C-alpha positions as a Python dict, from the first residue, in 0.01 Angstrom:
ca = {
    (1, 'M'): (0, 0, 0),
    (2, 'S'): (341, -42, 165),
    (3, 'Y'): (476, -31, 519),
    (4, 'V'): (721, 250, 590),
    (5, 'P'): (938, 249, 906),
    (6, 'T'): (860, 566, 1103),
    (7, 'A'): (995, 692, 1433),
    (8, 'V'): (743, 698, 1715),
    (9, 'P'): (682, 1072, 1784),
    (10, 'W'): (683, 1035, 2164),
    (11, 'S'): (961, 774, 2174),
    (12, 'H'): (1225, 837, 1907),
    (13, 'E'): (1430, 533, 2001),
    (14, 'H'): (1144, 311, 1876),
    (15, 'Q'): (999, 261, 1530),
    (16, 'M'): (655, 171, 1404),
    (17, 'Q'): (536, 53, 1064),
    (18, 'R'): (298, 296, 897),
    (19, 'L'): (89, 212, 592),
    (20, 'Q'): (148, 448, 303),
    (21, 'V'): (-15, 480, -36),
    (22, 'T'): (236, 420, -313),
    (23, 'R'): (127, 527, -659),
    (24, 'K'): (266, 364, -971),
    (25, 'L'): (178, 441, -1330),
    (26, 'L'): (140, 127, -1541),
    (27, 'E'): (254, 219, -1890),
    (28, 'T'): (245, -108, -2086),
    (29, 'E'): (1, -392, -2139),
    (30, 'E'): (242, -636, -1976),
    (31, 'Q'): (251, -429, -1658),
    (32, 'A'): (-129, -406, -1649),
    (33, 'A'): (-190, -782, -1682),
    (34, 'F'): (-245, -951, -1345),
    (35, 'P'): (-240, -1334, -1342),
    (36, 'L'): (-525, -1518, -1176),
    (37, 'G'): (-426, -1617, -825),
    (38, 'G'): (-136, -1373, -817),
    (39, 'S'): (-100, -1051, -627),
    (40, 'A'): (-263, -735, -755),
    (41, 'P'): (-263, -376, -629),
    (42, 'R'): (-523, -298, -366),
    (43, 'Y'): (-647, -9, -579),
    (44, 'V'): (-646, -19, -959),
    (45, 'Y'): (-798, 276, -1137),
    (46, 'L'): (-800, 424, -1483),
    (47, 'A'): (-698, 789, -1456),
    (48, 'S'): (-750, 1068, -1705),
    (49, 'N'): (-539, 1375, -1778),
    (50, 'H'): (-796, 1599, -1605),
    (51, 'S'): (-805, 1673, -1235),
    (52, 'N'): (-1082, 1746, -988),
    (53, 'R'): (-1088, 2054, -768),
    (54, 'W'): (-853, 1884, -520),
    (55, 'G'): (-584, 1826, -783),
    (56, 'H'): (-633, 1450, -812),
    (57, 'P'): (-665, 1284, -1156),
    (58, 'R'): (-1025, 1201, -1238),
    (59, 'G'): (-1074, 831, -1293),
    (60, 'Y'): (-1260, 510, -1228),
    (61, 'R'): (-1156, 233, -994),
    (62, 'I'): (-1199, -133, -1089),
    (63, 'Q'): (-1301, -329, -779),
    (64, 'M'): (-1322, -704, -839),
    (65, 'L'): (-1513, -970, -648),
    (66, 'S'): (-1423, -1317, -771),
    (67, 'F'): (-1361, -1664, -632),
    (68, 'A'): (-1255, -1830, -955),
    (69, 'G'): (-1074, -2163, -945),
    (70, 'E'): (-737, -2238, -1098),
    (71, 'P'): (-708, -2177, -1473),
    (72, 'L'): (-619, -2451, -1718),
    (73, 'P'): (-250, -2546, -1706),
    (74, 'Q'): (-64, -2365, -1980),
    (75, 'N'): (95, -2692, -2096),
    (76, 'S'): (-254, -2816, -2191),
    (77, 'S'): (-322, -2830, -2563),
    (78, 'L'): (-663, -2672, -2495),
    (79, 'E'): (-539, -2378, -2291),
    (80, 'R'): (-490, -2131, -2575),
    (81, 'A'): (-864, -2139, -2645),
    (82, 'F'): (-932, -2019, -2290),
    (83, 'S'): (-621, -1809, -2231),
    (84, 'W'): (-832, -1519, -2101),
    (85, 'G'): (-865, -1731, -1787),
    (86, 'R'): (-498, -1670, -1703),
    (87, 'Y'): (-577, -1319, -1583),
    (88, 'Q'): (-795, -1170, -1314),
    (89, 'L'): (-752, -834, -1487),
    (90, 'A'): (-580, -720, -1802),
    (91, 'V'): (-583, -371, -1952),
    (92, 'T'): (-506, -333, -2322),
    (93, 'R'): (-528, -69, -2591),
    (94, 'R'): (-866, -62, -2759),
    (95, 'K'): (-856, -199, -3113),
    (96, 'E'): (-1137, -264, -3359),
    (97, 'E'): (-979, -599, -3446),
    (98, 'E'): (-995, -710, -3082),
    (99, 'P'): (-1369, -692, -3005),
    (100, 'S'): (-1389, -987, -2762),
    (101, 'S'): (-1157, -1203, -2557),
    (102, 'T'): (-1276, -1525, -2720),
    (103, 'S'): (-1486, -1657, -3007),
    (104, 'I'): (-1779, -1895, -3034),
    (105, 'Y'): (-1567, -2092, -3280),
    (106, 'N'): (-1305, -2168, -3015),
    (107, 'Q'): (-1527, -2447, -2885),
    (108, 'N'): (-1532, -2614, -3225),
    (109, 'D'): (-1155, -2642, -3254),
    (110, 'P'): (-991, -2543, -2925),
    (111, 'W'): (-656, -2684, -3038),
    (112, 'T'): (-625, -2412, -3304),
    (113, 'P'): (-842, -2134, -3158),
    (114, 'T'): (-977, -1852, -3369),
    (115, 'V'): (-900, -1602, -3089),
    (116, 'D'): (-610, -1636, -2847),
    (117, 'F'): (-642, -1365, -2583),
    (118, 'T'): (-272, -1368, -2500),
    (119, 'D'): (-208, -1216, -2845),
    (120, 'F'): (-380, -900, -2721),
    (121, 'I'): (-105, -843, -2464),
    (122, 'D'): (197, -750, -2673),
    (123, 'N'): (364, -490, -2451),
    (124, 'E'): (216, -188, -2627),
    (125, 'T'): (196, 139, -2436),
    (126, 'I'): (-136, 217, -2268),
    (127, 'A'): (-55, 562, -2133),
    (128, 'G'): (-281, 824, -2288),
    (129, 'E'): (-468, 569, -2502),
    (130, 'D'): (-828, 444, -2524),
    (131, 'L'): (-831, 135, -2304),
    (132, 'V'): (-1024, -184, -2246),
    (133, 'A'): (-1025, -356, -1906),
    (134, 'W'): (-1078, -732, -1932),
    (135, 'V'): (-1207, -864, -1598),
    (136, 'T'): (-1243, -1233, -1515),
    (137, 'A'): (-1502, -1300, -1246),
    (138, 'G'): (-1625, -1642, -1145),
    (139, 'F'): (-1643, -1892, -864),
    (140, 'L'): (-1578, -2261, -813),
    (141, 'H'): (-1875, -2425, -644),
    (142, 'I'): (-1856, -2780, -508),
    (143, 'P'): (-2211, -2906, -443),
    (144, 'H'): (-2300, -2989, -83),
    (145, 'A'): (-2608, -3093, 113),
    (146, 'E'): (-2729, -2737, 171),
    (147, 'D'): (-2769, -2692, -204),
    (148, 'V'): (-3086, -2904, -188),
    (149, 'P'): (-3337, -2795, -307),
    (150, 'N'): (-3191, -2452, -392),
    (151, 'T'): (-2835, -2325, -397),
    (152, 'V'): (-2813, -2024, -169),
    (153, 'T'): (-2697, -1704, -335),
    (154, 'V'): (-2547, -1538, -27),
    (155, 'G'): (-2169, -1560, -48),
    (156, 'N'): (-2176, -1681, -409),
    (157, 'G'): (-2202, -1341, -576),
    (158, 'V'): (-1923, -1242, -814),
    (159, 'G'): (-1857, -953, -1048),
    (160, 'F'): (-1688, -617, -1041),
    (161, 'F'): (-1762, -254, -970),
    (162, 'L'): (-1656, 39, -1184),
    (163, 'R'): (-1650, 311, -919),
    (164, 'P'): (-1574, 682, -957),
    (165, 'Y'): (-1235, 754, -803),
    (166, 'N'): (-1167, 1125, -760),
    (167, 'F'): (-1391, 1175, -1061),
    (168, 'F'): (-1619, 1412, -870),
    (169, 'D'): (-1536, 1696, -634),
    (170, 'Q'): (-1760, 1547, -365),
    (171, 'D'): (-2028, 1283, -312),
    (172, 'P'): (-2250, 1325, -621),
    (173, 'S'): (-2556, 1212, -426),
    (174, 'F'): (-2562, 1560, -271),
    (175, 'D'): (-2708, 1676, -602),
    (176, 'S'): (-2986, 1416, -590),
    (177, 'P'): (-3283, 1563, -400),
    (178, 'D'): (-3487, 1307, -213),
    (179, 'S'): (-3782, 1525, -117),
    (180, 'V'): (-4055, 1719, -295),
    (181, 'Y'): (-4190, 2038, -140),
    (182, 'F'): (-4515, 2206, -233),
    (183, 'R'): (-4754, 2448, -65),
    (184, 'G'): (-5108, 2384, 44),
    (185, 'D'): (-5247, 2601, -234),
    (186, 'Q'): (-5069, 2398, -503),
    (187, 'D'): (-5201, 2093, -684),
    (188, 'A'): (-4992, 1798, -566),
    (189, 'G'): (-5106, 1603, -871),
    (190, 'A'): (-4956, 1851, -1118),
    (191, 'C'): (-4629, 1741, -1277),
    (192, 'E'): (-4477, 2087, -1261),
    (193, 'V'): (-4536, 2095, -884),
    (194, 'N'): (-4473, 1731, -793),
    (195, 'P'): (-4254, 1541, -1043),
    (196, 'L'): (-4334, 1215, -866),
    (197, 'A'): (-4695, 1250, -976),
    (198, 'C'): (-4582, 1193, -1335),
    (199, 'L'): (-4419, 858, -1267),
    (200, 'P'): (-4723, 648, -1367),
    (201, 'Q'): (-4731, 821, -1706),
    (202, 'D'): (-4356, 795, -1751),
    (203, 'A'): (-4358, 426, -1659),
    (204, 'A'): (-4648, 342, -1889),
    (205, 'C'): (-4412, 164, -2132),
    (206, 'A'): (-4451, -163, -1938),
    (207, 'P'): (-4637, -419, -2153),
    (208, 'E'): (-4989, -523, -2059),
    (209, 'L'): (-4973, -901, -2039),
    (210, 'P'): (-5285, -1118, -2074),
    (211, 'A'): (-5414, -1314, -1777),
    (212, 'F'): (-5213, -1632, -1721),
    (213, 'S'): (-5387, -1967, -1690),
    (214, 'H'): (-5261, -2323, -1682),
    (215, 'G'): (-5421, -2651, -1583),
    (216, 'G'): (-5731, -2488, -1447),
    (217, 'F'): (-5543, -2230, -1244),
    (218, 'S'): (-5553, -1866, -1337),
    (219, 'H'): (-5367, -1560, -1215),
    (220, 'N'): (-5439, -1204, -1311),
}
């Protein structure tokens, strides 16, 4: 998003600042790596070469929700073992030899890590390639009195959403019926008439657990 000076229609001697969507194609891994704590585009989405009925590229938007603290200083001798923490988002070409951003062996010898995530970002082109989006989501929590006896979850949720962005021609929920209609002369318990009647049979995969008891207390 950027502000564009625009003349006021009813007063041409004055200007106003109008928000305008500015699209930019990120073509290399370096361009698609956003440092933690730095600025990032308001909308980041992975677009395909196919368009919807409105002429927009079908894609998926990455919407992040994170309150992560500062990453390790890069002058630390341990930092290379956790270099994925430098980025809030990084998009790279998918490679079989790059299955994960770190390794369980990094904790054994963080000074010479088995996997250094920064090696994944080597300025290769990402346009028209199979991609991987590496998202860092976390939060820094300093304990306080209201954490006793339980830390509240409201306001502490982190993660990301992978949301359709021009992928469909309209809201796909329009194709999800929320009602079942049947006539009085029909059997509402028949699956072919009322699909909801079949849910108990379809959900019968839940295990049957034995009654729980402990210390003289029992619960069925």
